[in-house]
PDB file of C-alpha atoms in Angstrom:
ATOM      1  CA  MET I   1      30.985 -52.788 -20.217  1.00  0.00           C
ATOM      2  CA  VAL I   2      27.463 -52.849 -17.678  1.00  0.00           C
ATOM      3  CA  THR I   3      28.889 -53.490 -14.326  1.00  0.00           C
ATOM      4  CA  LEU I   4      25.910 -54.856 -11.652  1.00  0.00           C
ATOM      5  CA  SER I   5      27.271 -52.466  -8.903  1.00  0.00           C
ATOM      6  CA  ARG I   6      25.899 -54.001  -5.300  1.00  0.00           C
ATOM      7  CA  PRO I   7      22.925 -53.125  -5.025  1.00  0.00           C
ATOM      8  CA  ASP I   8      21.829 -50.746  -2.056  1.00  0.00           C
ATOM      9  CA  ARG I   9      19.258 -51.311   0.325  1.00  0.00           C
ATOM     10  CA  ASP I  10      15.906 -50.177  -1.458  1.00  0.00           C
ATOM     11  CA  PHE I  11      16.804 -52.530  -4.536  1.00  0.00           C
ATOM     12  CA  ARG I  12      13.667 -53.651  -4.801  1.00  0.00           C
ATOM     13  CA  ARG I  13      11.651 -51.018  -4.863  1.00  0.00           C
ATOM     14  CA  ILE I  14      10.953 -51.532  -8.885  1.00  0.00           C
ATOM     15  CA  TYR I  15       9.506 -54.770  -7.370  1.00  0.00           C
ATOM     16  CA  HIS I  16       7.464 -53.479  -5.357  1.00  0.00           C
ATOM     17  CA  LEU I  17       5.805 -50.503  -7.075  1.00  0.00           C
ATOM     18  CA  ALA I  18       5.770 -53.598 -10.345  1.00  0.00           C
ATOM     19  CA  ARG I  19       3.682 -55.926  -7.663  1.00  0.00           C
ATOM     20  CA  SER I  20       1.444 -52.451  -6.848  1.00  0.00           C
ATOM     21  CA  ARG I  21       0.516 -52.048 -10.156  1.00  0.00           C
ATOM     22  CA  PHE I  22      -0.046 -56.090 -11.603  1.00  0.00           C
ATOM     23  CA  TYR I  23      -2.265 -55.802  -8.717  1.00  0.00           C
ATOM     24  CA  SER I  24      -4.142 -52.316  -9.637  1.00  0.00           C
ATOM     25  CA  TYR I  25      -5.465 -54.297 -12.293  1.00  0.00           C
ATOM     26  CA  GLU I  26      -5.490 -57.831 -12.653  1.00  0.00           C
ATOM     27  CA  LYS I  27      -7.049 -60.086  -9.550  1.00  0.00           C
ATOM     28  CA  ALA I  28      -5.002 -63.217 -10.879  1.00  0.00           C
ATOM     29  CA  PRO I  29      -2.482 -63.796 -13.371  1.00  0.00           C
ATOM     30  CA  LEU I  30      -3.907 -65.217 -17.238  1.00  0.00           C
ATOM     31  CA  PHE I  31      -0.699 -66.886 -17.447  1.00  0.00           C
ATOM     32  CA  LYS I  32       2.314 -68.642 -15.084  1.00  0.00           C
ATOM     33  CA  ALA I  33       5.780 -69.185 -16.940  1.00  0.00           C
ATOM     34  CA  ASP I  34       9.344 -69.939 -16.103  1.00  0.00           C
ATOM     35  CA  TRP I  35      12.041 -68.661 -17.772  1.00  0.00           C
ATOM     36  CA  SER I  36      15.343 -69.514 -17.686  1.00  0.00           C
ATOM     37  CA  GLU I  37      18.731 -69.958 -19.147  1.00  0.00           C
ATOM     38  CA  LEU I  38      18.497 -65.916 -20.022  1.00  0.00           C
ATOM     39  CA  VAL I  39      21.624 -63.726 -21.651  1.00  0.00           C
ATOM     40  CA  PHE I  40      21.100 -60.079 -21.881  1.00  0.00           C
ATOM     41  CA  HIS I  41      22.946 -58.016 -24.424  1.00  0.00           C
ATOM     42  CA  HIS I  42      22.389 -53.929 -24.779  1.00  0.00           C
ATOM     43  CA  PHE I  43      23.133 -51.731 -27.131  1.00  0.00           C
ATOM     44  CA  LYS I  44      23.320 -47.666 -27.176  1.00  0.00           C
ATOM     45  CA  VAL I  45      21.452 -46.494 -30.340  1.00  0.00           C
ATOM     46  CA  ASP I  46      20.542 -43.412 -31.871  1.00  0.00           C
ATOM     47  CA  PRO I  47      17.657 -42.325 -30.239  1.00  0.00           C
ATOM     48  CA  GLU I  48      16.417 -40.894 -33.654  1.00  0.00           C
ATOM     49  CA  ALA I  49      16.973 -43.014 -36.041  1.00  0.00           C
ATOM     50  CA  LEU I  50      15.253 -46.133 -33.289  1.00  0.00           C
ATOM     51  CA  GLN I  51      11.760 -43.892 -32.889  1.00  0.00           C
ATOM     52  CA  VAL I  52      10.576 -44.111 -35.995  1.00  0.00           C
ATOM     53  CA  ASN I  53      10.161 -47.478 -35.738  1.00  0.00           C
ATOM     54  CA  VAL I  54       8.893 -46.792 -32.043  1.00  0.00           C
ATOM     55  CA  PRO I  55       4.836 -46.418 -31.566  1.00  0.00           C
ATOM     56  CA  PHE I  56       5.655 -44.987 -28.370  1.00  0.00           C
ATOM     57  CA  ASP I  57       7.886 -42.290 -26.587  1.00  0.00           C
ATOM     58  CA  LEU I  58      11.321 -43.940 -25.991  1.00  0.00           C
ATOM     59  CA  ASP I  59      12.092 -44.133 -22.175  1.00  0.00           C
ATOM     60  CA  LEU I  60      15.932 -42.160 -22.339  1.00  0.00           C
ATOM     61  CA  PHE I  61      18.367 -43.616 -19.372  1.00  0.00           C
ATOM     62  CA  ARG I  62      20.220 -39.654 -19.232  1.00  0.00           C
ATOM     63  CA  GLY I  63      19.462 -38.788 -22.958  1.00  0.00           C
ATOM     64  CA  SER I  64      20.589 -41.943 -24.647  1.00  0.00           C
ATOM     65  CA  ALA I  65      18.526 -45.236 -26.597  1.00  0.00           C
ATOM     66  CA  TYR I  66      19.362 -48.484 -25.232  1.00  0.00           C
ATOM     67  CA  CYS I  67      18.433 -51.536 -27.042  1.00  0.00           C
ATOM     68  CA  SER I  68      19.171 -55.160 -25.672  1.00  0.00           C
ATOM     69  CA  LEU I  69      18.878 -58.892 -26.916  1.00  0.00           C
ATOM     70  CA  VAL I  70      17.724 -61.879 -24.526  1.00  0.00           C
ATOM     71  CA  GLY I  71      17.646 -64.832 -25.308  1.00  0.00           C
ATOM     72  CA  PHE I  72      16.345 -67.387 -22.818  1.00  0.00           C
ATOM     73  CA  LYS I  73      14.531 -70.596 -22.326  1.00  0.00           C
ATOM     74  CA  THR I  74      10.582 -70.302 -21.884  1.00  0.00           C
ATOM     75  CA  SER I  75       8.853 -73.224 -20.028  1.00  0.00           C
ATOM     76  CA  ARG I  76       5.816 -75.400 -18.015  1.00  0.00           C
ATOM     77  CA  MET I  77       3.168 -72.281 -19.415  1.00  0.00           C
ATOM     78  CA  PHE I  78       0.357 -72.318 -18.188  1.00  0.00           C
ATOM     79  CA  VAL I  79      -3.429 -70.803 -17.988  1.00  0.00           C
ATOM     80  CA  ASN I  80      -3.657 -69.811 -14.085  1.00  0.00           C
ATOM     81  CA  ARG I  81      -6.720 -70.186 -14.238  1.00  0.00           C
ATOM     82  CA  LEU I  82      -6.599 -73.935 -15.106  1.00  0.00           C
ATOM     83  CA  GLY I  83      -3.967 -75.044 -12.728  1.00  0.00           C
ATOM     84  CA  GLU I  84      -0.627 -76.444 -13.123  1.00  0.00           C
ATOM     85  CA  TRP I  85      -1.516 -79.743 -13.403  1.00  0.00           C
ATOM     86  CA  THR I  86      -2.692 -78.650 -16.692  1.00  0.00           C
ATOM     87  CA  ARG I  87       1.134 -78.068 -18.326  1.00  0.00           C
ATOM     88  CA  TRP I  88       0.092 -80.594 -20.893  1.00  0.00           C
ATOM     89  CA  MET I  89      -2.107 -79.601 -22.374  1.00  0.00           C
ATOM     90  CA  HIS I  90      -0.330 -76.265 -23.556  1.00  0.00           C
ATOM     91  CA  HIS I  91       3.312 -77.962 -24.173  1.00  0.00           C
ATOM     92  CA  PRO I  92       3.332 -77.302 -27.815  1.00  0.00           C
ATOM     93  CA  ILE I  93       3.685 -73.125 -26.746  1.00  0.00           C
ATOM     94  CA  SER I  94       4.816 -73.329 -23.296  1.00  0.00           C
ATOM     95  CA  HIS I  95       8.742 -75.012 -24.188  1.00  0.00           C
ATOM     96  CA  HIS I  96      10.303 -72.957 -26.388  1.00  0.00           C
ATOM     97  CA  CYS I  97      12.981 -70.193 -27.466  1.00  0.00           C
ATOM     98  CA  PHE I  98      13.027 -67.005 -27.846  1.00  0.00           C
ATOM     99  CA  LEU I  99      15.761 -64.241 -28.997  1.00  0.00           C
ATOM    100  CA  ASN I 100      13.991 -60.492 -28.630  1.00  0.00           C
ATOM    101  CA  VAL I 101      14.623 -57.139 -29.150  1.00  0.00           C
ATOM    102  CA  ARG I 102      13.675 -54.851 -27.347  1.00  0.00           C
ATOM    103  CA  THR I 103      13.738 -51.336 -26.139  1.00  0.00           C
ATOM    104  CA  TYR I 104      12.590 -48.863 -23.269  1.00  0.00           C
ATOM    105  CA  VAL I 105       9.418 -46.843 -23.335  1.00  0.00           C
ATOM    106  CA  LYS I 106       6.692 -44.544 -21.158  1.00  0.00           C
ATOM    107  CA  HIS I 107       3.400 -44.598 -21.408  1.00  0.00           C
ATOM    108  CA  ARG I 108       1.290 -42.286 -19.967  1.00  0.00           C
ATOM    109  CA  GLY I 109       4.269 -42.079 -17.377  1.00  0.00           C
ATOM    110  CA  GLU I 110       4.871 -45.751 -16.801  1.00  0.00           C
ATOM    111  CA  PRO I 111       7.556 -47.462 -18.103  1.00  0.00           C
ATOM    112  CA  GLY I 112       8.323 -50.429 -19.660  1.00  0.00           C
ATOM    113  CA  ILE I 113       9.251 -53.138 -22.907  1.00  0.00           C
ATOM    114  CA  TYR I 114       8.863 -52.551 -26.525  1.00  0.00           C
ATOM    115  CA  PHE I 115       9.296 -55.400 -28.536  1.00  0.00           C
ATOM    116  CA  ILE I 116      10.944 -54.741 -31.497  1.00  0.00           C
ATOM    117  CA  LYS I 117      10.856 -58.027 -33.212  1.00  0.00           C
ATOM    118  CA  GLU I 118      11.142 -61.847 -31.180  1.00  0.00           C
ATOM    119  CA  TYR I 119      12.423 -64.160 -32.657  1.00  0.00           C
ATOM    120  CA  VAL I 120      10.530 -68.033 -32.063  1.00  0.00           C
ATOM    121  CA  ASP I 121      11.523 -72.109 -33.033  1.00  0.00           C
ATOM    122  CA  SER I 122       8.020 -73.119 -32.159  1.00  0.00           C
ATOM    123  CA  LEU I 123       5.186 -72.480 -34.791  1.00  0.00           C
ATOM    124  CA  PRO I 124       2.828 -73.207 -32.764  1.00  0.00           C
ATOM    125  CA  ALA I 125       3.991 -70.239 -30.349  1.00  0.00           C
ATOM    126  CA  ILE I 126       3.681 -67.765 -33.142  1.00  0.00           C
ATOM    127  CA  PRO I 127       0.106 -67.770 -33.936  1.00  0.00           C
ATOM    128  CA  ALA I 128      -0.799 -67.799 -30.297  1.00  0.00           C
ATOM    129  CA  GLY I 129       0.774 -65.083 -29.502  1.00  0.00           C
ATOM    130  CA  ARG I 130       0.654 -62.879 -31.954  1.00  0.00           C
ATOM    131  CA  CYS I 131      -3.283 -63.001 -30.731  1.00  0.00           C
ATOM    132  CA  ILE I 132      -3.118 -62.547 -27.460  1.00  0.00           C
ATOM    133  CA  TYR I 133      -0.571 -60.501 -27.444  1.00  0.00           C
ATOM    134  CA  GLY I 134       0.434 -58.522 -30.191  1.00  0.00           C
ATOM    135  CA  LEU I 135       3.987 -59.624 -29.913  1.00  0.00           C
ATOM    136  CA  PRO I 136       6.140 -59.356 -32.826  1.00  0.00           C
ATOM    137  CA  TYR I 137       6.946 -62.923 -33.575  1.00  0.00           C
ATOM    138  CA  VAL I 138       8.792 -64.284 -36.555  1.00  0.00           C
ATOM    139  CA  SER I 139       9.607 -68.179 -36.823  1.00  0.00           C
ATOM    140  CA  ALA I 140      13.385 -68.794 -36.526  1.00  0.00           C
ATOM    141  CA  SER I 141      15.788 -71.552 -36.022  1.00  0.00           C
ATOM    142  CA  VAL I 142      17.162 -70.500 -32.453  1.00  0.00           C
ATOM    143  CA  ALA I 143      19.829 -72.268 -30.814  1.00  0.00           C
ATOM    144  CA  PHE I 144      21.371 -71.306 -26.859  1.00  0.00           C
ATOM    145  CA  ASP I 145      23.722 -72.901 -24.563  1.00  0.00           C
ATOM    146  CA  HIS I 146      23.265 -70.843 -21.992  1.00  0.00           C
ATOM    147  CA  ARG I 147      24.133 -73.026 -19.249  1.00  0.00           C
ATOM    148  CA  LEU I 148      27.606 -70.973 -17.849  1.00  0.00           C
ATOM    149  CA  LEU I 149      28.663 -74.237 -18.820  1.00  0.00           C
ATOM    150  CA  TRP I 150      32.642 -73.596 -17.751  1.00  0.00           C
ATOM    151  CA  GLY I 151      31.396 -70.260 -17.502  1.00  0.00           C
ATOM    152  CA  LYS I 152      30.354 -70.242 -21.315  1.00  0.00           C
ATOM    153  CA  ALA I 153      27.549 -69.344 -23.306  1.00  0.00           C
ATOM    154  CA  LYS I 154      26.784 -69.464 -26.596  1.00  0.00           C
ATOM    155  CA  GLY I 155      23.616 -68.505 -29.059  1.00  0.00           C
ATOM    156  CA  ALA I 156      22.795 -68.836 -33.185  1.00  0.00           C
ATOM    157  CA  VAL I 157      19.432 -66.680 -35.020  1.00  0.00           C
ATOM    158  CA  ALA I 158      18.740 -68.048 -39.011  1.00  0.00           C
ATOM    159  CA  THR I 159      15.671 -67.151 -40.754  1.00  0.00           C
ATOM    160  CA  ARG I 160      14.722 -68.260 -43.844  1.00  0.00           C
ATOM    161  CA  SER I 161      17.196 -65.187 -45.906  1.00  0.00           C
ATOM    162  CA  GLY I 162      19.992 -66.500 -44.719  1.00  0.00           C
ATOM    163  CA  GLU I 163      21.096 -63.986 -42.760  1.00  0.00           C
ATOM    164  CA  SER I 164      22.430 -64.771 -38.594  1.00  0.00           C
ATOM    165  CA  LEU I 165      23.142 -63.331 -35.704  1.00  0.00           C
ATOM    166  CA  ARG I 166      25.714 -65.713 -33.153  1.00  0.00           C
ATOM    167  CA  TYR I 167      27.476 -64.340 -30.157  1.00  0.00           C
ATOM    168  CA  GLN I 168      30.080 -65.772 -27.716  1.00  0.00           C
ATOM    169  CA  SER I 169      30.213 -64.586 -24.180  1.00  0.00           C
ATOM    170  CA  ASN I 170      32.829 -65.780 -21.365  1.00  0.00           C
ATOM    171  CA  ARG I 171      32.020 -65.314 -17.420  1.00  0.00           C
ATOM    172  CA  THR I 172      34.119 -62.526 -16.676  1.00  0.00           C
ATOM    173  CA  ALA I 173      37.292 -63.219 -13.756  1.00  0.00           C
ATOM    174  CA  SER I 174      35.851 -60.423 -11.018  1.00  0.00           C
ATOM    175  CA  ALA I 175      31.626 -61.499 -12.079  1.00  0.00           C
ATOM    176  CA  ILE I 176      29.725 -62.127  -8.938  1.00  0.00           C
ATOM    177  CA  SER I 177      26.080 -62.670  -8.950  1.00  0.00           C
ATOM    178  CA  ARG I 178      24.412 -59.867  -7.926  1.00  0.00           C
ATOM    179  CA  ASN I 179      21.131 -57.578  -7.774  1.00  0.00           C
ATOM    180  CA  CYS I 180      20.749 -54.453  -9.935  1.00  0.00           C
ATOM    181  CA  GLU I 181      22.403 -51.171  -7.681  1.00  0.00           C
ATOM    182  CA  CYS I 182      19.024 -48.300  -7.130  1.00  0.00           C
ATOM    183  CA  GLY I 183      19.162 -45.993 -10.153  1.00  0.00           C
ATOM    184  CA  SER I 184      21.977 -48.315 -12.373  1.00  0.00           C
ATOM    185  CA  LEU I 185      21.658 -48.384 -16.245  1.00  0.00           C
ATOM    186  CA  ASP I 186      21.718 -51.792 -14.768  1.00  0.00           C
ATOM    187  CA  GLU I 187      18.463 -51.464 -13.268  1.00  0.00           C
ATOM    188  CA  PHE I 188      16.832 -49.269 -16.093  1.00  0.00           C
ATOM    189  CA  LEU I 189      17.742 -51.753 -18.577  1.00  0.00           C
ATOM    190  CA  VAL I 190      16.698 -55.062 -17.282  1.00  0.00           C
ATOM    191  CA  GLU I 191      13.927 -54.140 -13.742  1.00  0.00           C
ATOM    192  CA  ARG I 192      10.924 -53.515 -16.519  1.00  0.00           C
ATOM    193  CA  TYR I 193       7.980 -55.304 -15.672  1.00  0.00           C
ATOM    194  CA  SER I 194       5.473 -53.415 -18.595  1.00  0.00           C
ATOM    195  CA  ALA I 195       5.783 -54.658 -21.692  1.00  0.00           C
ATOM    196  CA  PHE I 196       3.986 -52.700 -24.505  1.00  0.00           C
ATOM    197  CA  THR I 197       3.008 -54.233 -28.265  1.00  0.00           C
ATOM    198  CA  CYS I 198       1.762 -53.163 -31.662  1.00  0.00           C
ATOM    199  CA  LEU I 199       1.009 -54.616 -34.064  1.00  0.00           C
ATOM    200  CA  SER I 200      -1.679 -53.665 -37.276  1.00  0.00           C
ATOM    201  CA  ARG I 201      -1.747 -50.357 -34.814  1.00  0.00           C
ATOM    202  CA  LYS I 202      -3.028 -52.371 -31.925  1.00  0.00           C
ATOM    203  CA  LYS I 203      -1.010 -50.780 -29.347  1.00  0.00           C
ATOM    204  CA  ARG I 204      -1.547 -53.377 -26.052  1.00  0.00           C
ATOM    205  CA  VAL I 205       0.207 -53.380 -22.640  1.00  0.00           C
ATOM    206  CA  PHE I 206       0.993 -56.807 -20.235  1.00  0.00           C
ATOM    207  CA  ARG I 207       2.225 -56.955 -16.845  1.00  0.00           C
ATOM    208  CA  ILE I 208       4.570 -59.250 -15.184  1.00  0.00           C
ATOM    209  CA  LEU I 209       5.517 -60.195 -11.668  1.00  0.00           C
ATOM    210  CA  HIS I 210       8.493 -61.931 -10.735  1.00  0.00           C
ATOM    211  CA  GLU I 211      11.791 -61.187  -8.168  1.00  0.00           C
ATOM    212  CA  PRO I 212      14.280 -59.233  -9.508  1.00  0.00           C
ATOM    213  CA  TRP I 213      16.924 -60.182 -11.676  1.00  0.00           C
ATOM    214  CA  GLU I 214      20.538 -61.551 -10.196  1.00  0.00           C
ATOM    215  CA  PHE I 215      23.556 -60.939 -12.417  1.00  0.00           C
ATOM    216  CA  LEU I 216      26.425 -62.378 -13.526  1.00  0.00           C
ATOM    217  CA  ASP I 217      28.455 -60.359 -16.026  1.00  0.00           C
ATOM    218  CA  LEU I 218      29.720 -61.685 -19.613  1.00  0.00           C
ATOM    219  CA  ASP I 219      32.366 -60.660 -22.142  1.00  0.00           C
ATOM    220  CA  THR I 220      30.992 -61.581 -25.372  1.00  0.00           C
ATOM    221  CA  ASP I 221      32.708 -61.461 -28.917  1.00  0.00           C
ATOM    222  CA  TRP I 222      29.843 -60.908 -32.124  1.00  0.00           C
ATOM    223  CA  LEU I 223      30.472 -64.308 -34.650  1.00  0.00           C
ATOM    224  CA  ASP I 224      27.607 -62.553 -36.867  1.00  0.00           C
ATOM    225  CA  THR I 225      25.298 -59.126 -36.234  1.00  0.00           C
ATOM    226  CA  SER I 226      24.650 -59.616 -40.555  1.00  0.00           C
ATOM    227  CA  LEU I 227      20.918 -60.963 -39.112  1.00  0.00           C
ATOM    228  CA  LEU I 228      20.105 -58.038 -36.819  1.00  0.00           C
ATOM    229  CA  GLU I 229      21.988 -55.266 -39.775  1.00  0.00           C
ATOM    230  CA  LYS I 230      19.351 -56.634 -42.088  1.00  0.00           C
ATOM    231  CA  ASP I 231      15.937 -55.839 -39.797  1.00  0.00           C
ATOM    232  CA  PHE I 232      17.185 -53.013 -37.980  1.00  0.00           C
ATOM    233  CA  PRO I 233      19.305 -50.538 -39.953  1.00  0.00           C
ATOM    234  CA  TRP I 234      20.139 -48.435 -37.176  1.00  0.00           C
ATOM    235  CA  PHE I 235      22.252 -51.230 -35.143  1.00  0.00           C
ATOM    236  CA  ARG I 236      24.782 -50.594 -37.699  1.00  0.00           C
ATOM    237  CA  THR I 237      25.920 -48.090 -35.758  1.00  0.00           C
ATOM    238  CA  ALA I 238      24.666 -49.602 -32.705  1.00  0.00           C
ATOM    239  CA  LYS I 239      27.703 -49.517 -29.638  1.00  0.00           C
ATOM    240  CA  PHE I 240      28.008 -52.408 -27.065  1.00  0.00           C
ATOM    241  CA  ALA I 241      27.202 -51.291 -23.719  1.00  0.00           C
ATOM    242  CA  GLY I 242      27.362 -54.778 -22.013  1.00  0.00           C
ATOM    243  CA  SER I 243      26.517 -58.400 -21.329  1.00  0.00           C
ATOM    244  CA  GLY I 244      25.130 -60.256 -18.191  1.00  0.00           C
ATOM    245  CA  TRP I 245      23.137 -63.524 -17.916  1.00  0.00           C
ATOM    246  CA  SER I 246      21.071 -64.795 -15.111  1.00  0.00           C
ATOM    247  CA  ALA I 247      19.567 -68.393 -13.961  1.00  0.00           C
ATOM    248  CA  GLY I 248      16.187 -67.020 -14.948  1.00  0.00           C
ATOM    249  CA  ALA I 249      13.462 -66.119 -12.717  1.00  0.00           C
ATOM    250  CA  PHE I 250      10.400 -68.558 -12.050  1.00  0.00           C
ATOM    251  CA  ASP I 251       6.096 -69.112 -11.208  1.00  0.00           C
ATOM    252  CA  VAL I 252       6.534 -65.632 -13.630  1.00  0.00           C
ATOM    253  CA  LYS I 253       3.041 -63.816 -13.513  1.00  0.00           C
ATOM    254  CA  ILE I 254       2.381 -62.957 -16.519  1.00  0.00           C
ATOM    255  CA  SER I 255      -0.781 -61.083 -17.183  1.00  0.00           C
ATOM    256  CA  ARG I 256      -3.724 -60.719 -19.948  1.00  0.00           C
ATOM    257  CA  PRO I 257      -3.576 -57.689 -22.394  1.00  0.00           C
ATOM    258  CA  ARG I 258      -5.573 -54.327 -22.045  1.00  0.00           C
ATOM    259  CA  ILE I 259      -5.891 -52.953 -25.449  1.00  0.00           C
ATOM    260  CA  LEU I 260      -4.463 -49.117 -24.998  1.00  0.00           C
ATOM    261  CA  ARG I 261      -6.365 -46.424 -26.463  1.00  0.00           C
TER     262      ARG I 261
END
C-alpha cells in the first residue's frame, strides 16, 4: 500500500522546478481546465516487459518500474488566449471522463508521464486530443462515482470488445489529506508536470502546471481487470501498489505540444 507520509518543508520543490521549466518554454498556457474527483491506482510492473511498449526510457524508482491508472473528470476547459468567457464554445470536448493508463519516463533528463492508452467517453474529444497532443484516446464507456460519499469511490470502463475494468475503493480508516513526502514513492508517482506521447511515430511533449497534489489513502477491491489484461499482457503479472484520492486540481495550465526530434 502506498503510504502518504507527512511532507517535509520541501514538498513543493518539484512544483517550483516544473513552474520554472513551464515558463522557460511558454509565455502562457494554451489551455486551462479543471480536473476533479481523481482516483489513482498504482502498480509495480516488470520493466523489461513494459519497456517493449514504451518509446522513451523508463524512469525507475529504486530499480522498479510502475504504471498507474488515473480516473477523473475534466471540465471548464478553454483556450487561454480566447478567455474564460468562451468556455461554452469548448463544451463538446471539455466535459468528459477519462481513465488513462500511464507510466513514468525520462527524456533528456526531464522526468514525466508517458500515456500508454486513454479511455474516453466523449467522441468529439478523441480527434482533438489525438491531433493536437498525440494522445492515445480510444472510445469507451467510462462511469465514475469518485465523490467519496460515505468514504467510497467506484469506477467502470468498458469497450465494444466486451472486456471491462471495475473497481471499488474505500477510504482507509486512518486516511488524512496530505501532500507527498519529499523523495517518497508517492512523490515519484504523482508529482509529474511533463507529459510525453507518441502517435504514428511522432513524439511530443507538453507540460502542465498546478498546485501540488493533496491525497487520501484508499483500499481498493478489483472486481474485473479483463480489459487491462487483454490490452496489456504485462499487466497480468503487475503487483498492486496502492490507491489514492484527490478532490482535484483547478485552473490547470496546459502548454502547447512540442515535437521531439
